[in-house]
Amino acid sequence: MLQIYNTLSRTKEPFKPAQAGQVRMYVCGMTVYDFCHLGHARMLVSFDVVQRWLRASGLAVDYVRNITDIDDKIIRRAVETGRRIGEVTEFYIAAMHADERALGVDSPDREPRATQYVGEMLDIIGKLEQKGLAYQADDGDVNYAVRGFEGYGKLSGKTLDDLRAGERVAVGSAKRDPLDFVLWKSAKEEEPADTKWESPYGLGRPGWHIECSAMSKSLLGLPLDIHGGGPDLKFPHHENEIAQTEGAFGGVLANIWMHCGPLMVDSDKMSKSLGNFRTIRQTIAQGEPGADVADYRVNPREAEMVRFFIVRNHYRSPQNYTPDNLVDAQNALDRLYQALQNVAADDQGVDWNEPQAQAFKAAMDDDFNSSGAVAALFELASEANRGKSARSAGQLKALGGLLGLLQQDPATYFQSATRYSAAGMEQGARAELDAAAIQALIDARAAAKAARDFAAADRIRAELREAGIELDDKPGGLTQWRRA
């Protein structure tokens, strides 16, 4: 049986959906004011693997991942650039979707936008007000009365006494308690007109936390089977979601809470606020992507390398970003593709009776342990290489597909240039030979061999190797090539 680590209970639990065979999963998505970075990629890929395995396990999944399209950062970006809020969000939503496609991330079943659910947010705020859990302050903001909700802190493990004013919760003089958080923000005169909605509390806009309470309840009902998100959402966002939803409706918001681990850079979390981030498109684009385009030319070898870099680690563990770690991921992925290039894979799908498939399944059923699943892939690659086994290669490709890996044609994969290899990092920006030039040299080498000028043939092979091109002579005179 599938076991999932529940952040709320702090233990692994057998996964039992509220309705047998059906999974209602809600994951907090992006605030769309900038390009996604590799830390965002970790969240996107991690929950993509989760939904893939749930479906592979025979479960019907309704996967909802929201978009926050109204927020202080979005307003600031609109004012800075002189664009309307909708223009800013549409641009960065398109950019996010381009990044997802590049990384092989399946679209969620539904992708609601916060601005579509303002009415539902106001309904929840009204219920909280009736129950004495919300109040309108003198500055016009509507706040949640944290001390009125008995279970506050149960997800994060923080107690009210531990939460001192000025640390994680902003102090506001109009609040009854500095720990209270905003449900509805009163409109400011200087804010753009398209950031203001009519409400019983006057013109304003929703706070961040209330958005997800409204969207998850409206689309999936209660309780959710799985609620997930990035590591920084546990507190205060998810803690506040629990207070809002359970305070308004009673019962339980979610049976299982999942949080992926952080992507670290020199012991700090990769984030825009720290300025230590690298965008997805900077990492996998062919050439330097322009700042004004939502789509870009993807290097498919490097894009799958980033996905593999994420998947080879357990989703809950901290992961360290360095160029050397990307090089290591690229070299490891190359070894898997080399097995598929060496041995033609059969196309019979997964045989779950086979030992490596069973090991793969056992790993994934143990809290989506993709690291253990990848280990099974390497065992299959070794087996395929040793015995030239089409069945082992077929298992390798089919199981890799369950992780969103190994679906490219091996020859095409290896002919795509990559910066993320020892040779590539050393060569830096040196111009790459294009496919036509490489083929011309291979043809010249074949002609030299036919003329028994083996010295010339060896010189051409050495020239290609110096350019980062490896040759593999096959029976019948066929020569395949790949970029190192």
Tab-separated table of C-alpha atoms in Angstrom:
chain	number	residue	atom	x	y	z
A	1	MET	CA	0.000	0.000	0.000
A	2	LEU	CA	1.129	3.528	-0.783
A	3	GLN	CA	2.544	5.297	2.283
A	4	ILE	CA	2.780	9.110	2.355
A	5	TYR	CA	4.584	11.273	4.878
A	6	ASN	CA	1.994	13.606	6.391
A	7	THR	CA	3.431	16.945	7.510
A	8	LEU	CA	0.477	17.310	9.886
A	9	SER	CA	1.018	14.019	11.771
A	10	ARG	CA	4.800	13.986	11.139
A	11	THR	CA	4.623	10.285	10.233
A	12	LYS	CA	4.168	8.124	7.153
A	13	GLU	CA	0.577	7.003	6.809
A	14	PRO	CA	-1.206	4.473	4.553
A	15	PHE	CA	-2.935	6.483	1.854
A	16	LYS	CA	-6.696	5.991	1.977
A	17	PRO	CA	-8.648	8.477	-0.149
A	18	ALA	CA	-11.920	9.685	1.319
A	19	GLN	CA	-13.654	8.142	-1.703
A	20	ALA	CA	-12.169	4.821	-2.799
A	21	GLY	CA	-10.280	5.065	-6.075
A	22	GLN	CA	-10.625	8.874	-6.265
A	23	VAL	CA	-7.945	11.407	-5.286
A	24	ARG	CA	-8.649	15.101	-4.749
A	25	MET	CA	-5.293	16.870	-4.747
A	26	TYR	CA	-4.716	20.604	-4.382
A	27	VAL	CA	-1.254	22.153	-4.749
A	28	CYS	CA	-0.452	25.827	-4.233
A	29	GLY	CA	0.940	27.210	-7.470
A	30	MET	CA	2.780	30.300	-8.637
A	31	THR	CA	2.373	33.974	-7.933
A	32	VAL	CA	2.837	35.193	-11.496
A	33	TYR	CA	4.981	38.333	-11.429
A	34	ASP	CA	8.306	36.977	-12.740
A	35	PHE	CA	9.927	33.995	-14.462
A	36	CYS	CA	10.059	30.689	-12.599
A	37	HIS	CA	13.408	29.704	-11.083
A	38	LEU	CA	14.877	26.285	-10.329
A	39	GLY	CA	13.373	26.273	-6.839
A	40	HIS	CA	9.942	26.521	-8.485
A	41	ALA	CA	10.994	23.736	-10.854
A	42	ARG	CA	11.523	21.491	-7.863
A	43	MET	CA	7.952	21.981	-6.690
A	44	LEU	CA	6.473	21.605	-10.182
A	45	VAL	CA	8.387	18.408	-10.975
A	46	SER	CA	7.930	16.882	-7.508
A	47	PHE	CA	4.145	17.087	-7.593
A	48	ASP	CA	4.112	16.072	-11.251
A	49	VAL	CA	5.818	12.827	-10.186
A	50	VAL	CA	3.258	12.438	-7.388
A	51	GLN	CA	0.272	12.761	-9.712
A	52	ARG	CA	1.891	10.447	-12.294
A	53	TRP	CA	2.404	7.707	-9.707
A	54	LEU	CA	-1.095	8.067	-8.304
A	55	ARG	CA	-2.504	7.603	-11.809
A	56	ALA	CA	-0.110	4.713	-12.544
A	57	SER	CA	-1.429	3.100	-9.359
A	58	GLY	CA	-4.909	3.015	-10.862
A	59	LEU	CA	-6.352	6.016	-9.034
A	60	ALA	CA	-8.534	8.666	-10.669
A	61	VAL	CA	-6.902	11.980	-9.810
A	62	ASP	CA	-8.466	15.426	-9.840
A	63	TYR	CA	-5.366	17.605	-9.620
A	64	VAL	CA	-5.935	21.312	-8.996
A	65	ARG	CA	-3.026	23.754	-8.919
A	66	ASN	CA	-3.939	27.403	-8.560
A	67	ILE	CA	-2.477	30.619	-9.931
A	68	THR	CA	-2.189	33.679	-7.699
A	69	ASP	CA	-2.897	36.558	-10.090
A	70	ILE	CA	-3.473	39.337	-7.569
A	71	ASP	CA	-0.776	40.188	-5.026
A	72	ASP	CA	1.419	43.042	-3.814
A	73	LYS	CA	4.323	41.858	-5.986
A	74	ILE	CA	2.139	41.731	-9.086
A	75	ILE	CA	0.814	45.228	-8.409
A	76	ARG	CA	4.356	46.497	-7.916
A	77	ARG	CA	5.485	44.925	-11.221
A	78	ALA	CA	2.500	46.465	-13.053
A	79	VAL	CA	3.215	49.932	-11.654
A	80	GLU	CA	6.939	49.640	-12.452
A	81	THR	CA	6.296	48.602	-16.048
A	82	GLY	CA	3.246	50.760	-16.713
A	83	ARG	CA	1.137	47.733	-17.650
A	84	ARG	CA	-2.278	46.592	-16.516
A	85	ILE	CA	-2.450	43.785	-13.954
A	86	GLY	CA	-3.960	41.416	-16.529
A	87	GLU	CA	-1.132	42.079	-18.999
A	88	VAL	CA	1.493	41.252	-16.375
A	89	THR	CA	-0.187	38.049	-15.236
A	90	GLU	CA	-0.982	36.772	-18.747
A	91	PHE	CA	2.635	37.219	-19.786
A	92	TYR	CA	4.062	35.339	-16.814
A	93	ILE	CA	1.395	32.615	-16.949
A	94	ALA	CA	2.427	31.948	-20.544
A	95	ALA	CA	6.072	31.925	-19.453
A	96	MET	CA	5.294	29.459	-16.642
A	97	HIS	CA	3.461	27.141	-19.043
A	98	ALA	CA	6.443	27.240	-21.412
A	99	ASP	CA	8.739	26.232	-18.533
A	100	GLU	CA	6.384	23.389	-17.556
A	101	ARG	CA	6.299	22.035	-21.113
A	102	ALA	CA	10.082	22.188	-21.288
A	103	LEU	CA	10.412	20.142	-18.073
A	104	GLY	CA	7.792	17.582	-19.122
A	105	VAL	CA	5.384	18.690	-16.387
A	106	ASP	CA	1.814	17.631	-17.141
A	107	SER	CA	-0.816	20.340	-16.892
A	108	PRO	CA	-3.023	20.051	-13.812
A	109	ASP	CA	-6.592	18.962	-14.424
A	110	ARG	CA	-7.761	22.417	-13.366
A	111	GLU	CA	-5.827	25.646	-12.937
A	112	PRO	CA	-8.020	28.267	-11.249
A	113	ARG	CA	-6.984	31.889	-10.950
A	114	ALA	CA	-7.558	33.736	-7.706
A	115	THR	CA	-9.349	36.643	-9.376
A	116	GLN	CA	-12.068	34.238	-10.551
A	117	TYR	CA	-13.028	33.365	-6.947
A	118	VAL	CA	-13.303	36.695	-5.154
A	119	GLY	CA	-17.011	36.099	-4.473
A	120	GLU	CA	-16.263	32.757	-2.829
A	121	MET	CA	-13.554	34.394	-0.732
A	122	LEU	CA	-15.993	37.007	0.523
A	123	ASP	CA	-18.478	34.254	1.417
A	124	ILE	CA	-15.857	32.569	3.616
A	125	ILE	CA	-14.902	35.877	5.214
A	126	GLY	CA	-18.572	36.439	6.019
A	127	LYS	CA	-18.818	33.029	7.705
A	128	LEU	CA	-15.702	33.752	9.746
A	129	GLU	CA	-17.102	37.113	10.800
A	130	GLN	CA	-20.359	35.468	11.942
A	131	LYS	CA	-18.340	33.037	14.065
A	132	GLY	CA	-16.280	35.760	15.682
A	133	LEU	CA	-13.109	34.756	13.828
A	134	ALA	CA	-12.901	37.846	11.596
A	135	TYR	CA	-13.268	41.553	12.243
A	136	GLN	CA	-12.866	44.784	10.315
A	137	ALA	CA	-10.194	47.011	11.803
A	138	ASP	CA	-10.123	50.806	11.892
A	139	ASP	CA	-7.922	50.927	8.777
A	140	GLY	CA	-10.589	49.081	6.764
A	141	ASP	CA	-8.733	45.741	6.558
A	142	VAL	CA	-10.577	42.586	7.581
A	143	ASN	CA	-8.378	40.397	9.779
A	144	TYR	CA	-8.515	36.853	11.091
A	145	ALA	CA	-8.565	36.613	14.888
A	146	VAL	CA	-5.881	33.958	15.310
A	147	ARG	CA	-6.362	33.414	19.038
A	148	GLY	CA	-9.985	32.473	18.416
A	149	PHE	CA	-8.991	29.317	16.500
A	150	GLU	CA	-7.988	26.634	18.962
A	151	GLY	CA	-5.929	24.530	16.539
A	152	TYR	CA	-3.673	27.296	15.247
A	153	GLY	CA	-0.097	26.001	14.905
A	154	LYS	CA	-0.910	22.301	14.522
A	155	LEU	CA	0.666	22.035	11.052
A	156	SER	CA	3.843	24.024	11.670
A	157	GLY	CA	4.248	23.019	15.318
A	158	LYS	CA	4.385	26.680	16.345
A	159	THR	CA	2.499	27.777	19.442
A	160	LEU	CA	0.927	31.190	19.852
A	161	ASP	CA	3.348	31.953	22.653
A	162	ASP	CA	6.255	31.187	20.316
A	163	LEU	CA	5.038	33.600	17.666
A	164	ARG	CA	6.335	36.999	18.694
A	165	ALA	CA	5.170	40.159	16.974
A	166	GLY	CA	7.523	41.420	14.296
A	167	GLU	CA	9.060	38.056	13.368
A	168	ARG	CA	6.952	36.121	10.862
A	169	VAL	CA	3.743	38.177	11.132
A	170	ALA	CA	3.750	41.899	10.395
A	171	VAL	CA	2.678	44.207	13.185
A	172	GLY	CA	-0.252	46.477	12.358
A	173	SER	CA	-1.523	49.030	14.826
A	174	ALA	CA	-5.110	48.516	13.709
A	175	LYS	CA	-5.032	44.798	14.531
A	176	ARG	CA	-6.425	43.536	17.799
A	177	ASP	CA	-3.474	41.170	18.028
A	178	PRO	CA	-0.187	41.431	16.115
A	179	LEU	CA	-0.540	37.729	15.160
A	180	ASP	CA	-3.782	38.335	13.260
A	181	PHE	CA	-3.509	38.167	9.476
A	182	VAL	CA	-5.332	39.939	6.663
A	183	LEU	CA	-8.337	38.377	4.926
A	184	TRP	CA	-9.389	41.462	2.956
A	185	LYS	CA	-7.191	44.468	2.209
A	186	SER	CA	-8.828	47.846	2.061
A	187	ALA	CA	-8.104	49.656	-1.198
A	188	LYS	CA	-5.467	52.366	-1.232
A	189	GLU	CA	-6.099	55.455	-3.322
A	190	GLU	CA	-2.803	55.138	-5.196
A	191	GLU	CA	-3.393	51.513	-6.229
A	192	PRO	CA	-4.538	50.764	-9.816
A	193	ALA	CA	-8.287	50.557	-10.409
A	194	ASP	CA	-8.058	46.960	-11.667
A	195	THR	CA	-6.857	45.817	-8.230
A	196	LYS	CA	-10.085	46.777	-6.442
A	197	TRP	CA	-13.314	44.820	-5.914
A	198	GLU	CA	-16.599	45.832	-4.334
A	199	SER	CA	-17.328	44.101	-1.033
A	200	PRO	CA	-19.410	44.501	2.146
A	201	TYR	CA	-16.223	45.946	3.651
A	202	GLY	CA	-15.712	48.573	0.962
A	203	LEU	CA	-13.409	48.557	-2.055
A	204	GLY	CA	-10.451	46.250	-1.664
A	205	ARG	CA	-8.864	42.974	-2.620
A	206	PRO	CA	-8.332	39.573	-1.009
A	207	GLY	CA	-5.410	38.647	1.183
A	208	TRP	CA	-3.157	35.884	-0.090
A	209	HIS	CA	-4.181	33.094	2.271
A	210	ILE	CA	-7.940	33.297	1.710
A	211	GLU	CA	-7.461	32.620	-2.014
A	212	CYS	CA	-6.532	28.965	-1.612
A	213	SER	CA	-9.222	28.314	0.987
A	214	ALA	CA	-11.825	29.490	-1.527
A	215	MET	CA	-10.447	27.718	-4.591
A	216	SER	CA	-9.794	24.346	-2.922
A	217	LYS	CA	-13.220	24.249	-1.231
A	218	SER	CA	-15.069	25.409	-4.354
A	219	LEU	CA	-13.443	22.971	-6.764
A	220	LEU	CA	-12.734	19.875	-4.674
A	221	GLY	CA	-14.877	20.076	-1.556
A	222	LEU	CA	-13.806	18.934	1.902
A	223	PRO	CA	-11.759	17.172	2.991
A	224	LEU	CA	-8.989	17.209	0.391
A	225	ASP	CA	-7.118	13.929	0.118
A	226	ILE	CA	-3.793	15.699	-0.468
A	227	HIS	CA	-2.796	19.331	-0.068
A	228	GLY	CA	0.724	20.186	-1.173
A	229	GLY	CA	3.162	22.955	-1.864
A	230	GLY	CA	6.677	24.241	-1.481
A	231	PRO	CA	8.635	24.146	1.788
A	232	ASP	CA	8.103	27.825	2.614
A	233	LEU	CA	4.305	27.504	2.540
A	234	LYS	CA	3.940	25.382	5.668
A	235	PHE	CA	3.921	28.563	7.730
A	236	PRO	CA	2.206	30.921	7.513
A	237	HIS	CA	0.266	30.148	4.328
A	238	HIS	CA	-0.903	26.608	4.972
A	239	GLU	CA	-1.335	27.215	8.688
A	240	ASN	CA	-3.596	30.135	7.843
A	241	GLU	CA	-5.498	28.120	5.249
A	242	ILE	CA	-6.335	25.564	7.938
A	243	ALA	CA	-7.501	28.293	10.316
A	244	GLN	CA	-9.705	29.869	7.636
A	245	THR	CA	-11.282	26.753	6.141
A	246	GLU	CA	-11.732	24.759	9.327
A	247	GLY	CA	-12.814	27.881	11.193
A	248	ALA	CA	-15.521	28.575	8.602
A	249	PHE	CA	-16.732	25.059	7.811
A	250	GLY	CA	-15.542	22.817	10.649
A	251	GLY	CA	-14.103	19.393	9.925
A	252	VAL	CA	-10.711	18.917	8.294
A	253	LEU	CA	-9.237	20.824	5.351
A	254	ALA	CA	-6.923	18.024	4.180
A	255	ASN	CA	-6.166	14.487	5.287
A	256	ILE	CA	-2.573	14.520	3.989
A	257	TRP	CA	-0.262	17.532	3.851
A	258	MET	CA	2.799	17.233	1.590
A	259	HIS	CA	5.715	19.660	1.301
A	260	CYS	CA	8.689	19.222	-1.000
A	261	GLY	CA	12.156	20.082	0.265
A	262	PRO	CA	14.012	23.304	-0.570
A	263	LEU	CA	16.534	23.851	-3.329
A	264	MET	CA	19.603	25.281	-1.629
A	265	VAL	CA	22.438	27.509	-2.825
A	266	ASP	CA	25.362	27.729	-0.395
A	267	SER	CA	23.129	26.687	2.512
A	268	ASP	CA	20.444	29.281	1.669
A	269	LYS	CA	17.110	28.548	0.009
A	270	MET	CA	17.012	29.584	-3.639
A	271	SER	CA	14.630	32.536	-3.788
A	272	LYS	CA	14.070	35.838	-5.522
A	273	SER	CA	14.204	37.691	-2.210
A	274	LEU	CA	17.785	36.500	-1.629
A	275	GLY	CA	18.823	37.185	-5.220
A	276	ASN	CA	20.482	33.751	-5.498
A	277	PHE	CA	18.137	32.247	-8.057
A	278	ARG	CA	18.626	30.963	-11.575
A	279	THR	CA	15.605	30.796	-13.844
A	280	ILE	CA	14.487	27.621	-15.566
A	281	ARG	CA	14.863	29.206	-18.993
A	282	GLN	CA	18.387	30.437	-18.282
A	283	THR	CA	19.308	26.837	-17.484
A	284	ILE	CA	17.767	24.981	-20.435
A	285	ALA	CA	17.427	27.489	-23.282
A	286	GLN	CA	19.224	27.179	-26.601
A	287	GLY	CA	21.000	30.501	-26.575
A	288	GLU	CA	20.136	33.260	-24.123
A	289	PRO	CA	16.333	33.655	-23.787
A	290	GLY	CA	15.063	37.184	-24.256
A	291	ALA	CA	13.398	38.813	-21.277
A	292	ASP	CA	10.389	39.859	-23.366
A	293	VAL	CA	9.352	36.467	-24.752
A	294	ALA	CA	7.110	34.005	-22.975
A	295	ASP	CA	8.343	31.047	-25.016
A	296	TYR	CA	11.863	30.058	-25.970
A	297	ARG	CA	13.857	27.411	-27.795
A	298	VAL	CA	14.473	24.562	-25.387
A	299	ASN	CA	17.559	22.361	-25.310
A	300	PRO	CA	15.786	19.010	-24.779
A	301	ARG	CA	18.857	17.284	-23.373
A	302	GLU	CA	19.396	19.970	-20.755
A	303	ALA	CA	15.683	20.197	-19.954
A	304	GLU	CA	15.528	16.498	-19.142
A	305	MET	CA	18.765	16.873	-17.196
A	306	VAL	CA	17.062	19.408	-14.890
A	307	ARG	CA	14.101	17.074	-14.419
A	308	PHE	CA	16.455	14.165	-13.684
A	309	PHE	CA	18.464	16.350	-11.274
A	310	ILE	CA	15.239	16.868	-9.287
A	311	VAL	CA	13.789	13.356	-9.586
A	312	ARG	CA	16.951	11.532	-8.486
A	313	ASN	CA	16.484	13.053	-5.000
A	314	HIS	CA	13.658	12.294	-2.587
A	315	TYR	CA	11.098	15.063	-2.852
A	316	ARG	CA	11.273	15.929	0.876
A	317	SER	CA	15.055	16.153	1.154
A	318	PRO	CA	16.969	19.436	0.810
A	319	GLN	CA	18.765	19.565	-2.532
A	320	ASN	CA	21.853	21.571	-3.367
A	321	TYR	CA	22.237	23.480	-6.608
A	322	THR	CA	25.735	23.825	-8.041
A	323	PRO	CA	26.956	23.663	-11.644
A	324	ASP	CA	28.931	20.536	-10.689
A	325	ASN	CA	25.750	18.843	-9.489
A	326	LEU	CA	24.080	19.603	-12.818
A	327	VAL	CA	27.093	18.128	-14.617
A	328	ASP	CA	26.813	14.993	-12.491
A	329	ALA	CA	23.094	14.727	-13.267
A	330	GLN	CA	23.758	15.133	-16.987
A	331	ASN	CA	26.440	12.442	-16.983
A	332	ALA	CA	24.189	10.040	-15.054
A	333	LEU	CA	21.257	10.624	-17.407
A	334	ASP	CA	23.604	10.087	-20.361
A	335	ARG	CA	24.434	6.621	-18.984
A	336	LEU	CA	20.770	5.649	-18.997
A	337	TYR	CA	20.311	6.895	-22.540
A	338	GLN	CA	23.514	5.112	-23.583
A	339	ALA	CA	21.916	1.803	-22.571
A	340	LEU	CA	18.894	2.628	-24.718
A	341	GLN	CA	21.162	3.542	-27.623
A	342	ASN	CA	23.167	0.335	-27.255
A	343	VAL	CA	20.125	-1.945	-27.107
A	344	ALA	CA	16.883	-1.419	-29.007
A	345	ALA	CA	14.060	-1.446	-26.437
A	346	ASP	CA	10.994	-3.619	-26.920
A	347	ASP	CA	7.668	-1.868	-26.530
A	348	GLN	CA	5.650	-4.159	-24.283
A	349	GLY	CA	5.189	-1.828	-21.314
A	350	VAL	CA	6.049	-2.603	-17.697
A	351	ASP	CA	6.232	-6.186	-16.457
A	352	TRP	CA	5.520	-5.702	-12.749
A	353	ASN	CA	6.628	-9.283	-11.987
A	354	GLU	CA	10.208	-8.406	-12.941
A	355	PRO	CA	12.537	-7.756	-9.929
A	356	GLN	CA	13.612	-4.229	-10.882
A	357	ALA	CA	10.005	-3.233	-11.571
A	358	GLN	CA	9.039	-4.535	-8.141
A	359	ALA	CA	11.902	-2.561	-6.584
A	360	PHE	CA	10.747	0.528	-8.494
A	361	LYS	CA	7.180	0.084	-7.238
A	362	ALA	CA	8.272	-0.547	-3.651
A	363	ALA	CA	10.300	2.679	-3.722
A	364	MET	CA	7.490	4.783	-5.156
A	365	ASP	CA	4.953	3.302	-2.733
A	366	ASP	CA	7.282	4.381	0.080
A	367	ASP	CA	6.395	8.084	0.080
A	368	PHE	CA	7.171	8.586	-3.624
A	369	ASN	CA	10.844	7.671	-3.158
A	370	SER	CA	11.942	8.548	-6.680
A	371	SER	CA	15.582	8.236	-5.599
A	372	GLY	CA	15.063	4.511	-4.986
A	373	ALA	CA	13.112	4.239	-8.247
A	374	VAL	CA	16.020	5.786	-10.178
A	375	ALA	CA	18.363	3.216	-8.592
A	376	ALA	CA	16.188	0.497	-10.167
A	377	LEU	CA	16.586	2.229	-13.541
A	378	PHE	CA	20.365	2.016	-13.294
A	379	GLU	CA	20.136	-1.688	-12.470
A	380	LEU	CA	18.079	-2.200	-15.620
A	381	ALA	CA	20.567	-0.170	-17.671
A	382	SER	CA	23.424	-2.383	-16.440
A	383	GLU	CA	21.408	-5.506	-17.184
A	384	ALA	CA	20.558	-4.265	-20.681
A	385	ASN	CA	24.217	-3.490	-21.412
A	386	ARG	CA	25.458	-6.837	-20.096
A	387	GLY	CA	23.019	-9.072	-21.903
A	388	LYS	CA	22.010	-6.847	-24.828
A	389	SER	CA	18.501	-7.488	-23.539
A	390	ALA	CA	15.727	-5.738	-25.441
A	391	ARG	CA	13.340	-6.613	-22.607
A	392	SER	CA	15.542	-4.925	-19.974
A	393	ALA	CA	15.855	-1.871	-22.217
A	394	GLY	CA	12.084	-1.888	-22.670
A	395	GLN	CA	11.551	-2.018	-18.910
A	396	LEU	CA	14.040	0.823	-18.487
A	397	LYS	CA	12.188	3.046	-20.941
A	398	ALA	CA	8.711	2.166	-19.643
A	399	LEU	CA	9.571	2.699	-15.983
A	400	GLY	CA	11.460	5.879	-16.835
A	401	GLY	CA	8.302	7.139	-18.492
A	402	LEU	CA	6.453	6.908	-15.174
A	403	LEU	CA	8.912	9.525	-13.876
A	404	GLY	CA	8.711	11.606	-17.061
A	405	LEU	CA	12.165	10.430	-18.203
A	406	LEU	CA	13.857	8.546	-21.072
A	407	GLN	CA	11.231	9.158	-23.756
A	408	GLN	CA	13.490	10.921	-26.286
A	409	ASP	CA	15.050	9.063	-29.193
A	410	PRO	CA	18.566	8.224	-27.916
A	411	ALA	CA	20.333	9.277	-31.120
A	412	THR	CA	18.522	12.618	-31.169
A	413	TYR	CA	19.168	13.074	-27.450
A	414	PHE	CA	22.927	12.598	-27.836
A	415	GLN	CA	23.127	14.886	-30.844
A	416	SER	CA	21.818	17.791	-28.761
A	417	ALA	CA	24.647	19.923	-27.382
A	418	THR	CA	24.922	20.300	-23.631
A	419	ARG	CA	26.795	22.737	-21.420
A	420	TYR	CA	26.416	20.424	-18.442
A	421	SER	CA	29.270	17.961	-18.869
A	422	ALA	CA	32.883	18.116	-17.798
A	423	ALA	CA	33.884	18.785	-21.408
A	424	GLY	CA	31.068	21.275	-21.942
A	425	MET	CA	31.909	23.277	-18.830
A	426	GLU	CA	35.578	23.360	-19.834
A	427	GLN	CA	34.791	24.388	-23.408
A	428	GLY	CA	32.639	27.249	-22.237
A	429	ALA	CA	31.235	29.268	-25.116
A	430	ARG	CA	33.242	27.554	-27.870
A	431	ALA	CA	31.184	27.223	-31.043
A	432	GLU	CA	29.664	23.781	-31.566
A	433	LEU	CA	29.929	21.861	-34.827
A	434	ASP	CA	26.473	21.604	-36.348
A	435	ALA	CA	24.992	18.289	-37.477
A	436	ALA	CA	25.782	18.877	-41.162
A	437	ALA	CA	29.460	19.575	-40.441
A	438	ILE	CA	29.703	16.486	-38.237
A	439	GLN	CA	28.122	14.285	-40.893
A	440	ALA	CA	30.492	15.667	-43.524
A	441	LEU	CA	33.468	14.638	-41.376
A	442	ILE	CA	31.960	11.197	-40.762
A	443	ASP	CA	31.506	10.764	-44.526
A	444	ALA	CA	35.108	11.865	-45.115
A	445	ARG	CA	36.283	9.338	-42.518
A	446	ALA	CA	34.257	6.588	-44.206
A	447	ALA	CA	35.842	7.491	-47.555
A	448	ALA	CA	39.323	7.413	-46.003
A	449	LYS	CA	38.669	3.983	-44.515
A	450	ALA	CA	37.383	2.736	-47.879
A	451	ALA	CA	40.626	3.950	-49.442
A	452	ARG	CA	42.521	2.196	-46.616
A	453	ASP	CA	43.927	5.535	-45.479
A	454	PHE	CA	43.517	4.625	-41.831
A	455	ALA	CA	45.797	7.420	-40.630
A	456	ALA	CA	43.447	10.000	-42.160
A	457	ALA	CA	40.429	8.202	-40.671
A	458	ASP	CA	42.063	8.288	-37.231
A	459	ARG	CA	42.850	11.996	-37.601
A	460	ILE	CA	39.184	12.736	-38.373
A	461	ARG	CA	38.029	10.726	-35.349
A	462	ALA	CA	40.515	12.628	-33.176
A	463	GLU	CA	39.329	15.954	-34.609
A	464	LEU	CA	35.737	15.078	-33.803
A	465	ARG	CA	36.638	13.923	-30.295
A	466	GLU	CA	38.450	17.213	-29.724
A	467	ALA	CA	35.190	18.946	-30.702
A	468	GLY	CA	33.299	16.844	-28.162
A	469	ILE	CA	31.891	14.331	-30.660
A	470	GLU	CA	32.113	10.601	-29.949
A	471	LEU	CA	31.680	8.045	-32.740
A	472	ASP	CA	30.219	4.555	-32.457
A	473	ASP	CA	30.820	2.266	-35.430
A	474	LYS	CA	27.997	-0.211	-35.912
A	475	PRO	CA	27.869	-3.403	-38.011
A	476	GLY	CA	27.211	-2.787	-41.683
A	477	GLY	CA	29.301	0.372	-41.857
A	478	LEU	CA	26.850	2.594	-39.948
A	479	THR	CA	28.433	5.207	-37.687
A	480	GLN	CA	26.404	6.882	-34.951
A	481	TRP	CA	27.609	10.026	-33.252
A	482	ARG	CA	26.856	11.777	-29.997
A	483	ARG	CA	27.974	14.859	-28.206
A	484	ALA	CA	30.005	14.142	-25.094
